[in-house]
Amino acid sequence: MLLATALLIIGLLLVVYSADRLVYSASILCRALGVPPLIIGMTVVSIGTSLPEIIVSAAASLHGQVDVAIGTGIGSNIVNILLILGLTAVLQPFTVHSDILRREIPLMLVVSLLAGYVLYDGELSRLDGVFLIILTVLWLLFIIKIARLAERQGNDKFTQEQLAELPRDGSLPVACLWLGVALIIMPMATRMVIDNATVMANYFAMSELTLGLTIVALGTSLPELATAIAGVRKGENDIAVGNIIGSNFFNIAIVLGIPALIAPGAFNPLAFSRDYGVMVAVSVIFALLCWRRRQIGRGAGLLLIGGFMAWLAFLYWGTPLFIE
């Protein structure tokens, strides 16, 4: 059991590392192809924070573990808001300045509500998957449009922070090398995660949904945690919030869309009847904090962390989530 736990942690760290290298190489490749830096920052880098969840979702779906994939998507959104935003605010209270972010937040809420349409019947179909992928394309087109507008105006704080975070060095051969390394590590790392997560679930008689909601979601959310804390430490407040918005969107549209396309069928009904409602509730709280108050202080951060601990307690002791 200790070996399985250690291998699971190593696998999650390797997934996060390979995702980071993939984003780094993709950014350099896009720059070499003449893609405007701001569009790279708001698309490639934005997707990059959700790449570990996307990779794990694809691997779990290919192994027929749809509940792990769905739990990872929903759980990561809850972790992003309650734990990561809460920890960030406790360490360094911050203010949301960007008008772009305030335009994205309502769209994130709309997509969160549309996820209920996909999940309410307890089954994922390929039509659901196509619907979610179309939402992803529409979101990316919207992001590209506002990126071009912001590039012309040049006065939005979030876009300035995105540009500051792009890799400034690195040649095309180096990018290709890192791309190859990432593509080699990824399949091995995801196999380690899925295999050892299954061992842990069986050992503790834990449902795959619970596993995805907690252990896997926490592990795959490491990039968002690192980005958020580093951002506010450097005074880049908006990028911390922006990455959570982008990550939460992709966790719905792609992380839930992948199992619908690869392994359509029934899933644990608790994913909708209990966990989806929690995700929507914390998303609304997140929107109110960023859109109306704008300033997120230590008090709000402590309340968010308290909410995370209460959610974990309810998850493990308040409902029969373990296998009979």
PDB file of C-alpha atoms in Angstrom:
ATOM      1  CA  MET A   1       0.000   0.000   0.000  1.00  0.00           C
ATOM      2  CA  LEU A   2       2.845   2.390   0.822  1.00  0.00           C
ATOM      3  CA  LEU A   3       4.427   1.603  -2.529  1.00  0.00           C
ATOM      4  CA  ALA A   4       1.150   2.323  -4.364  1.00  0.00           C
ATOM      5  CA  THR A   5       0.803   5.649  -2.513  1.00  0.00           C
ATOM      6  CA  ALA A   6       4.378   6.659  -3.329  1.00  0.00           C
ATOM      7  CA  LEU A   7       3.975   5.692  -6.995  1.00  0.00           C
ATOM      8  CA  LEU A   8       0.691   7.612  -7.202  1.00  0.00           C
ATOM      9  CA  ILE A   9       2.367  10.766  -5.851  1.00  0.00           C
ATOM     10  CA  ILE A  10       5.337  10.336  -8.196  1.00  0.00           C
ATOM     11  CA  GLY A  11       2.952   9.772 -11.108  1.00  0.00           C
ATOM     12  CA  LEU A  12       0.980  12.948 -10.337  1.00  0.00           C
ATOM     13  CA  LEU A  13       4.190  14.988 -10.049  1.00  0.00           C
ATOM     14  CA  LEU A  14       5.396  13.599 -13.388  1.00  0.00           C
ATOM     15  CA  VAL A  15       2.051  14.429 -15.018  1.00  0.00           C
ATOM     16  CA  VAL A  16       2.306  18.010 -13.753  1.00  0.00           C
ATOM     17  CA  TYR A  17       5.955  18.296 -14.856  1.00  0.00           C
ATOM     18  CA  SER A  18       5.337  16.884 -18.329  1.00  0.00           C
ATOM     19  CA  ALA A  19       2.316  19.186 -18.753  1.00  0.00           C
ATOM     20  CA  ASP A  20       4.492  22.182 -17.843  1.00  0.00           C
ATOM     21  CA  ARG A  21       7.137  21.144 -20.382  1.00  0.00           C
ATOM     22  CA  LEU A  22       4.472  20.623 -23.022  1.00  0.00           C
ATOM     23  CA  VAL A  23       3.095  24.135 -22.479  1.00  0.00           C
ATOM     24  CA  TYR A  24       6.618  25.576 -22.549  1.00  0.00           C
ATOM     25  CA  SER A  25       7.452  23.884 -25.851  1.00  0.00           C
ATOM     26  CA  ALA A  26       4.048  24.713 -27.369  1.00  0.00           C
ATOM     27  CA  SER A  27       4.515  28.401 -26.462  1.00  0.00           C
ATOM     28  CA  ILE A  28       7.891  28.526 -28.214  1.00  0.00           C
ATOM     29  CA  LEU A  29       6.575  26.642 -31.247  1.00  0.00           C
ATOM     30  CA  CYS A  30       3.606  29.011 -31.550  1.00  0.00           C
ATOM     31  CA  ARG A  31       5.915  31.999 -31.258  1.00  0.00           C
ATOM     32  CA  ALA A  32       8.109  30.539 -34.021  1.00  0.00           C
ATOM     33  CA  LEU A  33       4.998  30.195 -36.205  1.00  0.00           C
ATOM     34  CA  GLY A  34       4.188  33.875 -35.718  1.00  0.00           C
ATOM     35  CA  VAL A  35       1.249  33.540 -33.320  1.00  0.00           C
ATOM     36  CA  PRO A  36       0.839  36.801 -31.342  1.00  0.00           C
ATOM     37  CA  PRO A  37       2.210  36.427 -27.794  1.00  0.00           C
ATOM     38  CA  LEU A  38      -1.029  37.529 -26.130  1.00  0.00           C
ATOM     39  CA  ILE A  39      -3.033  34.867 -27.944  1.00  0.00           C
ATOM     40  CA  ILE A  40      -0.452  32.266 -26.866  1.00  0.00           C
ATOM     41  CA  GLY A  41      -0.801  33.411 -23.273  1.00  0.00           C
ATOM     42  CA  MET A  42      -4.590  33.348 -23.244  1.00  0.00           C
ATOM     43  CA  THR A  43      -5.021  30.032 -25.080  1.00  0.00           C
ATOM     44  CA  VAL A  44      -2.010  27.698 -24.851  1.00  0.00           C
ATOM     45  CA  VAL A  45      -0.996  28.753 -21.341  1.00  0.00           C
ATOM     46  CA  SER A  46      -4.613  28.859 -20.176  1.00  0.00           C
ATOM     47  CA  ILE A  47      -5.241  25.295 -21.334  1.00  0.00           C
ATOM     48  CA  GLY A  48      -1.903  24.282 -19.823  1.00  0.00           C
ATOM     49  CA  THR A  49      -3.125  24.731 -16.247  1.00  0.00           C
ATOM     50  CA  SER A  50      -5.825  22.107 -16.911  1.00  0.00           C
ATOM     51  CA  LEU A  51      -3.566  19.797 -18.873  1.00  0.00           C
ATOM     52  CA  PRO A  52      -2.935  17.370 -15.948  1.00  0.00           C
ATOM     53  CA  GLU A  53      -6.703  16.952 -15.493  1.00  0.00           C
ATOM     54  CA  ILE A  54      -7.153  16.479 -19.237  1.00  0.00           C
ATOM     55  CA  ILE A  55      -4.386  13.861 -19.412  1.00  0.00           C
ATOM     56  CA  VAL A  56      -5.713  11.911 -16.423  1.00  0.00           C
ATOM     57  CA  SER A  57      -9.277  12.125 -17.745  1.00  0.00           C
ATOM     58  CA  ALA A  58      -8.213  10.665 -21.088  1.00  0.00           C
ATOM     59  CA  ALA A  59      -6.198   7.872 -19.443  1.00  0.00           C
ATOM     60  CA  ALA A  60      -9.009   7.001 -17.015  1.00  0.00           C
ATOM     61  CA  SER A  61     -11.556   6.931 -19.837  1.00  0.00           C
ATOM     62  CA  LEU A  62      -9.388   4.649 -21.942  1.00  0.00           C
ATOM     63  CA  HIS A  63      -9.236   2.259 -18.957  1.00  0.00           C
ATOM     64  CA  GLY A  64     -13.006   2.405 -18.483  1.00  0.00           C
ATOM     65  CA  GLN A  65     -12.781   4.418 -15.233  1.00  0.00           C
ATOM     66  CA  VAL A  66     -15.245   7.148 -16.164  1.00  0.00           C
ATOM     67  CA  ASP A  67     -16.050   7.997 -12.536  1.00  0.00           C
ATOM     68  CA  VAL A  68     -12.388   8.911 -11.943  1.00  0.00           C
ATOM     69  CA  ALA A  69     -12.489  11.250 -14.951  1.00  0.00           C
ATOM     70  CA  ILE A  70     -15.749  12.928 -13.902  1.00  0.00           C
ATOM     71  CA  GLY A  71     -14.645  13.186 -10.276  1.00  0.00           C
ATOM     72  CA  THR A  72     -11.370  14.784 -11.358  1.00  0.00           C
ATOM     73  CA  GLY A  73     -13.151  17.464 -13.389  1.00  0.00           C
ATOM     74  CA  ILE A  74     -15.718  18.378 -10.727  1.00  0.00           C
ATOM     75  CA  GLY A  75     -13.292  17.986  -7.818  1.00  0.00           C
ATOM     76  CA  SER A  76     -10.627  20.150  -9.442  1.00  0.00           C
ATOM     77  CA  ASN A  77     -13.082  23.024  -9.809  1.00  0.00           C
ATOM     78  CA  ILE A  78     -14.017  22.772  -6.136  1.00  0.00           C
ATOM     79  CA  VAL A  79     -10.346  22.548  -5.107  1.00  0.00           C
ATOM     80  CA  ASN A  80      -9.423  25.528  -7.308  1.00  0.00           C
ATOM     81  CA  ILE A  81     -11.924  27.818  -5.614  1.00  0.00           C
ATOM     82  CA  LEU A  82     -12.131  26.652  -2.019  1.00  0.00           C
ATOM     83  CA  LEU A  83      -8.545  25.572  -1.379  1.00  0.00           C
ATOM     84  CA  ILE A  84      -6.325  27.345  -3.914  1.00  0.00           C
ATOM     85  CA  LEU A  85      -8.115  30.699  -3.953  1.00  0.00           C
ATOM     86  CA  GLY A  86      -8.510  30.474  -0.169  1.00  0.00           C
ATOM     87  CA  LEU A  87      -4.814  29.737   0.468  1.00  0.00           C
ATOM     88  CA  THR A  88      -3.774  32.474  -1.941  1.00  0.00           C
ATOM     89  CA  ALA A  89      -5.967  35.071  -0.212  1.00  0.00           C
ATOM     90  CA  VAL A  90      -4.700  34.056   3.246  1.00  0.00           C
ATOM     91  CA  LEU A  91      -1.070  34.343   2.127  1.00  0.00           C
ATOM     92  CA  GLN A  92      -1.580  37.615   0.249  1.00  0.00           C
ATOM     93  CA  PRO A  93      -4.958  39.428   0.012  1.00  0.00           C
ATOM     94  CA  PHE A  94      -5.504  40.687  -3.520  1.00  0.00           C
ATOM     95  CA  THR A  95      -7.808  42.689  -5.782  1.00  0.00           C
ATOM     96  CA  VAL A  96      -9.210  41.797  -9.207  1.00  0.00           C
ATOM     97  CA  HIS A  97      -8.589  44.636 -11.664  1.00  0.00           C
ATOM     98  CA  SER A  98      -9.141  43.172 -15.131  1.00  0.00           C
ATOM     99  CA  ASP A  99     -12.289  43.921 -17.130  1.00  0.00           C
ATOM    100  CA  ILE A 100     -11.567  40.816 -19.210  1.00  0.00           C
ATOM    101  CA  LEU A 101     -11.863  38.612 -16.137  1.00  0.00           C
ATOM    102  CA  ARG A 102     -15.186  40.164 -15.196  1.00  0.00           C
ATOM    103  CA  ARG A 103     -16.449  39.351 -18.699  1.00  0.00           C
ATOM    104  CA  GLU A 104     -15.191  35.760 -18.446  1.00  0.00           C
ATOM    105  CA  ILE A 105     -16.738  35.021 -15.034  1.00  0.00           C
ATOM    106  CA  PRO A 106     -20.396  35.075 -16.206  1.00  0.00           C
ATOM    107  CA  LEU A 107     -19.449  32.799 -19.102  1.00  0.00           C
ATOM    108  CA  MET A 108     -17.781  30.386 -16.689  1.00  0.00           C
ATOM    109  CA  LEU A 109     -21.027  30.300 -14.676  1.00  0.00           C
ATOM    110  CA  VAL A 110     -23.083  29.656 -17.816  1.00  0.00           C
ATOM    111  CA  VAL A 111     -20.841  26.744 -18.778  1.00  0.00           C
ATOM    112  CA  SER A 112     -21.073  25.384 -15.213  1.00  0.00           C
ATOM    113  CA  LEU A 113     -24.867  25.415 -15.519  1.00  0.00           C
ATOM    114  CA  LEU A 114     -24.736  23.781 -18.951  1.00  0.00           C
ATOM    115  CA  ALA A 115     -22.710  20.954 -17.383  1.00  0.00           C
ATOM    116  CA  GLY A 116     -25.840  20.121 -15.401  1.00  0.00           C
ATOM    117  CA  TYR A 117     -27.655  19.468 -18.676  1.00  0.00           C
ATOM    118  CA  VAL A 118     -24.959  16.932 -19.571  1.00  0.00           C
ATOM    119  CA  LEU A 119     -24.873  15.215 -16.168  1.00  0.00           C
ATOM    120  CA  TYR A 120     -28.498  15.232 -14.978  1.00  0.00           C
ATOM    121  CA  ASP A 121     -29.530  11.927 -16.618  1.00  0.00           C
ATOM    122  CA  GLY A 122     -26.636   9.936 -15.107  1.00  0.00           C
ATOM    123  CA  GLU A 123     -25.170   9.071 -18.518  1.00  0.00           C
ATOM    124  CA  LEU A 124     -22.610  10.537 -20.864  1.00  0.00           C
ATOM    125  CA  SER A 125     -23.236  10.219 -24.579  1.00  0.00           C
ATOM    126  CA  ARG A 126     -21.042  11.054 -27.527  1.00  0.00           C
ATOM    127  CA  LEU A 127     -23.511  13.822 -28.339  1.00  0.00           C
ATOM    128  CA  ASP A 128     -22.746  15.279 -24.893  1.00  0.00           C
ATOM    129  CA  GLY A 129     -19.056  15.099 -25.731  1.00  0.00           C
ATOM    130  CA  VAL A 130     -19.545  16.875 -29.053  1.00  0.00           C
ATOM    131  CA  PHE A 131     -21.598  19.564 -27.288  1.00  0.00           C
ATOM    132  CA  LEU A 132     -18.834  20.164 -24.727  1.00  0.00           C
ATOM    133  CA  ILE A 133     -16.110  20.296 -27.389  1.00  0.00           C
ATOM    134  CA  ILE A 134     -18.161  22.855 -29.350  1.00  0.00           C
ATOM    135  CA  LEU A 135     -18.336  24.946 -26.163  1.00  0.00           C
ATOM    136  CA  THR A 136     -14.533  24.714 -25.950  1.00  0.00           C
ATOM    137  CA  VAL A 137     -14.112  25.968 -29.515  1.00  0.00           C
ATOM    138  CA  LEU A 138     -16.529  28.855 -28.900  1.00  0.00           C
ATOM    139  CA  TRP A 139     -14.667  29.782 -25.703  1.00  0.00           C
ATOM    140  CA  LEU A 140     -11.305  29.788 -27.493  1.00  0.00           C
ATOM    141  CA  LEU A 141     -12.712  31.966 -30.298  1.00  0.00           C
ATOM    142  CA  PHE A 142     -14.027  34.382 -27.670  1.00  0.00           C
ATOM    143  CA  ILE A 143     -10.645  34.412 -25.898  1.00  0.00           C
ATOM    144  CA  ILE A 144      -8.821  35.112 -29.167  1.00  0.00           C
ATOM    145  CA  LYS A 145     -11.238  37.947 -29.955  1.00  0.00           C
ATOM    146  CA  ILE A 146     -10.797  39.700 -26.608  1.00  0.00           C
ATOM    147  CA  ALA A 147      -7.033  39.063 -26.750  1.00  0.00           C
ATOM    148  CA  ARG A 148      -6.817  40.926 -30.047  1.00  0.00           C
ATOM    149  CA  LEU A 149      -8.973  43.727 -28.655  1.00  0.00           C
ATOM    150  CA  ALA A 150      -6.814  43.966 -25.525  1.00  0.00           C
ATOM    151  CA  GLU A 151      -3.661  43.951 -27.651  1.00  0.00           C
ATOM    152  CA  ARG A 152      -4.920  47.008 -29.531  1.00  0.00           C
ATOM    153  CA  GLN A 153      -5.944  48.833 -26.354  1.00  0.00           C
ATOM    154  CA  GLY A 154      -2.947  47.690 -24.297  1.00  0.00           C
ATOM    155  CA  ASN A 155      -4.362  48.771 -20.934  1.00  0.00           C
ATOM    156  CA  ASP A 156      -5.743  45.586 -19.354  1.00  0.00           C
ATOM    157  CA  LYS A 157      -3.789  44.383 -16.332  1.00  0.00           C
ATOM    158  CA  PHE A 158      -4.546  40.697 -16.896  1.00  0.00           C
ATOM    159  CA  THR A 159      -3.218  40.695 -20.451  1.00  0.00           C
ATOM    160  CA  GLN A 160      -0.070  42.507 -19.316  1.00  0.00           C
ATOM    161  CA  GLU A 161       0.504  39.842 -16.662  1.00  0.00           C
ATOM    162  CA  GLN A 162      -0.105  37.065 -19.203  1.00  0.00           C
ATOM    163  CA  LEU A 163       2.576  38.508 -21.475  1.00  0.00           C
ATOM    164  CA  ALA A 164       5.010  38.774 -18.554  1.00  0.00           C
ATOM    165  CA  GLU A 165       4.596  35.055 -17.802  1.00  0.00           C
ATOM    166  CA  LEU A 166       5.394  33.796 -21.321  1.00  0.00           C
ATOM    167  CA  PRO A 167       8.771  32.101 -21.827  1.00  0.00           C
ATOM    168  CA  ARG A 168      11.174  34.640 -23.297  1.00  0.00           C
ATOM    169  CA  ASP A 169      14.034  32.324 -24.130  1.00  0.00           C
ATOM    170  CA  GLY A 170      14.364  28.956 -25.798  1.00  0.00           C
ATOM    171  CA  SER A 171      15.092  27.952 -29.367  1.00  0.00           C
ATOM    172  CA  LEU A 172      13.039  25.783 -31.706  1.00  0.00           C
ATOM    173  CA  PRO A 173      15.302  22.703 -31.247  1.00  0.00           C
ATOM    174  CA  VAL A 174      15.027  23.036 -27.462  1.00  0.00           C
ATOM    175  CA  ALA A 175      11.237  23.281 -27.750  1.00  0.00           C
ATOM    176  CA  CYS A 176      11.123  20.149 -29.907  1.00  0.00           C
ATOM    177  CA  LEU A 177      13.347  18.323 -27.403  1.00  0.00           C
ATOM    178  CA  TRP A 178      11.081  19.208 -24.469  1.00  0.00           C
ATOM    179  CA  LEU A 179       8.042  18.258 -26.528  1.00  0.00           C
ATOM    180  CA  GLY A 180       9.535  14.818 -27.111  1.00  0.00           C
ATOM    181  CA  VAL A 181      10.400  14.423 -23.426  1.00  0.00           C
ATOM    182  CA  ALA A 182       6.872  15.430 -22.382  1.00  0.00           C
ATOM    183  CA  LEU A 183       5.270  13.003 -24.836  1.00  0.00           C
ATOM    184  CA  ILE A 184       7.440  10.163 -23.487  1.00  0.00           C
ATOM    185  CA  ILE A 185       6.793  10.940 -19.807  1.00  0.00           C
ATOM    186  CA  MET A 186       3.043  11.558 -20.098  1.00  0.00           C
ATOM    187  CA  PRO A 187       1.798   8.058 -20.961  1.00  0.00           C
ATOM    188  CA  MET A 188       4.039   6.446 -18.330  1.00  0.00           C
ATOM    189  CA  ALA A 189       3.010   8.956 -15.660  1.00  0.00           C
ATOM    190  CA  THR A 190      -0.713   8.663 -16.368  1.00  0.00           C
ATOM    191  CA  ARG A 191      -0.492   4.876 -16.272  1.00  0.00           C
ATOM    192  CA  MET A 192       1.198   5.150 -12.864  1.00  0.00           C
ATOM    193  CA  VAL A 193      -1.592   7.428 -11.637  1.00  0.00           C
ATOM    194  CA  ILE A 194      -4.459   5.262 -12.872  1.00  0.00           C
ATOM    195  CA  ASP A 195      -2.969   1.911 -11.820  1.00  0.00           C
ATOM    196  CA  ASN A 196      -1.980   3.026  -8.328  1.00  0.00           C
ATOM    197  CA  ALA A 197      -5.150   5.040  -7.795  1.00  0.00           C
ATOM    198  CA  THR A 198      -7.060   1.829  -8.519  1.00  0.00           C
ATOM    199  CA  VAL A 199      -4.948  -0.029  -5.963  1.00  0.00           C
ATOM    200  CA  MET A 200      -5.691   2.632  -3.344  1.00  0.00           C
ATOM    201  CA  ALA A 201      -9.404   2.635  -4.122  1.00  0.00           C
ATOM    202  CA  ASN A 202      -9.589  -1.129  -3.749  1.00  0.00           C
ATOM    203  CA  TYR A 203      -7.508  -1.145  -0.561  1.00  0.00           C
ATOM    204  CA  PHE A 204      -9.641   1.501   1.184  1.00  0.00           C
ATOM    205  CA  ALA A 205     -12.898   0.268  -0.403  1.00  0.00           C
ATOM    206  CA  MET A 206     -13.235   3.768  -1.875  1.00  0.00           C
ATOM    207  CA  SER A 207     -15.399   4.557  -4.868  1.00  0.00           C
ATOM    208  CA  GLU A 208     -13.662   5.757  -8.032  1.00  0.00           C
ATOM    209  CA  LEU A 209     -15.732   8.950  -7.894  1.00  0.00           C
ATOM    210  CA  THR A 210     -14.420   9.785  -4.412  1.00  0.00           C
ATOM    211  CA  LEU A 211     -10.884   9.054  -5.552  1.00  0.00           C
ATOM    212  CA  GLY A 212     -11.219  11.439  -8.493  1.00  0.00           C
ATOM    213  CA  LEU A 213     -12.881  14.143  -6.389  1.00  0.00           C
ATOM    214  CA  THR A 214     -10.143  14.188  -3.757  1.00  0.00           C
ATOM    215  CA  ILE A 215      -6.734  12.572  -4.270  1.00  0.00           C
ATOM    216  CA  VAL A 216      -6.526  12.888  -8.058  1.00  0.00           C
ATOM    217  CA  ALA A 217      -8.156  16.349  -8.129  1.00  0.00           C
ATOM    218  CA  LEU A 218      -5.722  17.654  -5.504  1.00  0.00           C
ATOM    219  CA  GLY A 219      -2.725  16.256  -7.373  1.00  0.00           C
ATOM    220  CA  THR A 220      -3.737  17.585 -10.778  1.00  0.00           C
ATOM    221  CA  SER A 221      -4.503  21.047  -9.319  1.00  0.00           C
ATOM    222  CA  LEU A 222      -0.851  21.630  -8.376  1.00  0.00           C
ATOM    223  CA  PRO A 223      -0.188  23.920 -11.408  1.00  0.00           C
ATOM    224  CA  GLU A 224      -3.076  26.204 -10.437  1.00  0.00           C
ATOM    225  CA  LEU A 225      -1.778  26.347  -6.851  1.00  0.00           C
ATOM    226  CA  ALA A 226       1.766  27.193  -7.940  1.00  0.00           C
ATOM    227  CA  THR A 227       0.577  29.793 -10.466  1.00  0.00           C
ATOM    228  CA  ALA A 228      -1.811  31.464  -8.024  1.00  0.00           C
ATOM    229  CA  ILE A 229       0.672  31.767  -5.166  1.00  0.00           C
ATOM    230  CA  ALA A 230       3.521  32.881  -7.440  1.00  0.00           C
ATOM    231  CA  GLY A 231       1.214  35.394  -9.123  1.00  0.00           C
ATOM    232  CA  VAL A 232       0.078  37.190  -5.979  1.00  0.00           C
ATOM    233  CA  ARG A 233       3.617  37.106  -4.549  1.00  0.00           C
ATOM    234  CA  LYS A 234       4.769  39.032  -7.635  1.00  0.00           C
ATOM    235  CA  GLY A 235       1.786  41.379  -7.527  1.00  0.00           C
ATOM    236  CA  GLU A 236       0.164  39.691 -10.532  1.00  0.00           C
ATOM    237  CA  ASN A 237      -3.230  39.321  -8.880  1.00  0.00           C
ATOM    238  CA  ASP A 238      -5.316  38.993 -12.017  1.00  0.00           C
ATOM    239  CA  ILE A 239      -3.334  36.105 -13.444  1.00  0.00           C
ATOM    240  CA  ALA A 240      -4.044  34.083 -10.293  1.00  0.00           C
ATOM    241  CA  VAL A 241      -7.795  34.564 -10.767  1.00  0.00           C
ATOM    242  CA  GLY A 242      -7.608  34.272 -14.556  1.00  0.00           C
ATOM    243  CA  ASN A 243      -5.959  30.864 -14.416  1.00  0.00           C
ATOM    244  CA  ILE A 244      -8.660  29.588 -12.053  1.00  0.00           C
ATOM    245  CA  ILE A 245     -11.392  30.832 -14.427  1.00  0.00           C
ATOM    246  CA  GLY A 246      -9.731  29.214 -17.437  1.00  0.00           C
ATOM    247  CA  SER A 247      -8.966  26.003 -15.578  1.00  0.00           C
ATOM    248  CA  ASN A 248     -12.542  25.689 -14.293  1.00  0.00           C
ATOM    249  CA  PHE A 249     -13.910  26.132 -17.790  1.00  0.00           C
ATOM    250  CA  PHE A 250     -11.641  23.499 -19.314  1.00  0.00           C
ATOM    251  CA  ASN A 251     -12.301  21.126 -16.405  1.00  0.00           C
ATOM    252  CA  ILE A 252     -15.943  21.162 -17.467  1.00  0.00           C
ATOM    253  CA  ALA A 253     -15.718  21.371 -21.231  1.00  0.00           C
ATOM    254  CA  ILE A 254     -12.741  19.110 -21.946  1.00  0.00           C
ATOM    255  CA  VAL A 255     -12.240  16.969 -18.827  1.00  0.00           C
ATOM    256  CA  LEU A 256     -15.931  15.956 -18.882  1.00  0.00           C
ATOM    257  CA  GLY A 257     -16.070  15.931 -22.680  1.00  0.00           C
ATOM    258  CA  ILE A 258     -13.274  13.374 -23.071  1.00  0.00           C
ATOM    259  CA  PRO A 259     -15.004  10.472 -21.238  1.00  0.00           C
ATOM    260  CA  ALA A 260     -18.203  11.265 -23.147  1.00  0.00           C
ATOM    261  CA  LEU A 261     -16.345  10.764 -26.420  1.00  0.00           C
ATOM    262  CA  ILE A 262     -14.083   7.865 -25.402  1.00  0.00           C
ATOM    263  CA  ALA A 263     -16.240   5.824 -23.027  1.00  0.00           C
ATOM    264  CA  PRO A 264     -19.889   6.952 -23.167  1.00  0.00           C
ATOM    265  CA  GLY A 265     -22.267   5.355 -20.701  1.00  0.00           C
ATOM    266  CA  ALA A 266     -23.600   5.518 -17.150  1.00  0.00           C
ATOM    267  CA  PHE A 267     -21.642   7.021 -14.245  1.00  0.00           C
ATOM    268  CA  ASN A 268     -22.098   7.287 -10.490  1.00  0.00           C
ATOM    269  CA  PRO A 269     -25.339   9.321  -9.996  1.00  0.00           C
ATOM    270  CA  LEU A 270     -23.836  11.045  -6.929  1.00  0.00           C
ATOM    271  CA  ALA A 271     -21.676  13.043  -9.328  1.00  0.00           C
ATOM    272  CA  PHE A 272     -24.787  15.027 -10.261  1.00  0.00           C
ATOM    273  CA  SER A 273     -27.061  14.684  -7.242  1.00  0.00           C
ATOM    274  CA  ARG A 274     -24.423  15.866  -4.768  1.00  0.00           C
ATOM    275  CA  ASP A 275     -21.072  16.947  -6.213  1.00  0.00           C
ATOM    276  CA  TYR A 276     -22.318  19.012  -9.160  1.00  0.00           C
ATOM    277  CA  GLY A 277     -24.392  21.177  -6.811  1.00  0.00           C
ATOM    278  CA  VAL A 278     -21.333  21.872  -4.655  1.00  0.00           C
ATOM    279  CA  MET A 279     -19.344  22.870  -7.745  1.00  0.00           C
ATOM    280  CA  VAL A 280     -22.040  25.308  -8.890  1.00  0.00           C
ATOM    281  CA  ALA A 281     -22.411  26.794  -5.387  1.00  0.00           C
ATOM    282  CA  VAL A 282     -18.685  27.497  -4.977  1.00  0.00           C
ATOM    283  CA  SER A 283     -18.553  28.890  -8.534  1.00  0.00           C
ATOM    284  CA  VAL A 284     -21.275  31.402  -7.634  1.00  0.00           C
ATOM    285  CA  ILE A 285     -19.351  32.373  -4.467  1.00  0.00           C
ATOM    286  CA  PHE A 286     -16.210  32.814  -6.577  1.00  0.00           C
ATOM    287  CA  ALA A 287     -18.107  35.034  -9.033  1.00  0.00           C
ATOM    288  CA  LEU A 288     -19.524  37.220  -6.262  1.00  0.00           C
ATOM    289  CA  LEU A 289     -16.079  37.682  -4.690  1.00  0.00           C
ATOM    290  CA  CYS A 290     -14.411  38.646  -7.981  1.00  0.00           C
ATOM    291  CA  TRP A 291     -17.194  40.442  -9.799  1.00  0.00           C
ATOM    292  CA  ARG A 292     -18.832  42.517  -7.065  1.00  0.00           C
ATOM    293  CA  ARG A 293     -16.380  42.882  -4.177  1.00  0.00           C
ATOM    294  CA  ARG A 294     -13.228  42.603  -6.312  1.00  0.00           C
ATOM    295  CA  GLN A 295     -11.076  42.436  -3.188  1.00  0.00           C
ATOM    296  CA  ILE A 296     -10.453  39.013  -1.647  1.00  0.00           C
ATOM    297  CA  GLY A 297      -9.024  39.313   1.850  1.00  0.00           C
ATOM    298  CA  ARG A 298      -7.780  36.944   4.522  1.00  0.00           C
ATOM    299  CA  GLY A 299     -11.229  36.625   6.086  1.00  0.00           C
ATOM    300  CA  ALA A 300     -12.721  35.424   2.795  1.00  0.00           C
ATOM    301  CA  GLY A 301      -9.713  33.144   2.311  1.00  0.00           C
ATOM    302  CA  LEU A 302     -10.218  31.512   5.713  1.00  0.00           C
ATOM    303  CA  LEU A 303     -13.911  30.994   4.978  1.00  0.00           C
ATOM    304  CA  LEU A 304     -13.049  29.331   1.657  1.00  0.00           C
ATOM    305  CA  ILE A 305     -10.539  27.001   3.336  1.00  0.00           C
ATOM    306  CA  GLY A 306     -13.101  26.221   6.038  1.00  0.00           C
ATOM    307  CA  GLY A 307     -15.579  25.377   3.300  1.00  0.00           C
ATOM    308  CA  PHE A 308     -13.044  23.024   1.747  1.00  0.00           C
ATOM    309  CA  MET A 309     -12.486  21.193   5.031  1.00  0.00           C
ATOM    310  CA  ALA A 310     -16.263  20.961   5.592  1.00  0.00           C
ATOM    311  CA  TRP A 311     -16.703  19.557   2.081  1.00  0.00           C
ATOM    312  CA  LEU A 312     -14.051  16.891   2.702  1.00  0.00           C
ATOM    313  CA  ALA A 313     -15.644  15.963   6.028  1.00  0.00           C
ATOM    314  CA  PHE A 314     -19.063  15.671   4.414  1.00  0.00           C
ATOM    315  CA  LEU A 315     -17.634  13.700   1.521  1.00  0.00           C
ATOM    316  CA  TYR A 316     -15.978  11.076   3.697  1.00  0.00           C
ATOM    317  CA  TRP A 317     -18.272  10.909   6.692  1.00  0.00           C
ATOM    318  CA  GLY A 318     -21.564  12.462   5.687  1.00  0.00           C
ATOM    319  CA  THR A 319     -22.513  10.207   2.767  1.00  0.00           C
ATOM    320  CA  PRO A 320     -22.042   6.512   1.926  1.00  0.00           C
ATOM    321  CA  LEU A 321     -19.388   7.004  -0.746  1.00  0.00           C
ATOM    322  CA  PHE A 322     -17.423   3.877  -0.093  1.00  0.00           C
ATOM    323  CA  ILE A 323     -18.005   0.616  -1.849  1.00  0.00           C
ATOM    324  CA  GLU A 324     -20.293  -1.742   0.013  1.00  0.00           C
TER     325      GLU A 324
END
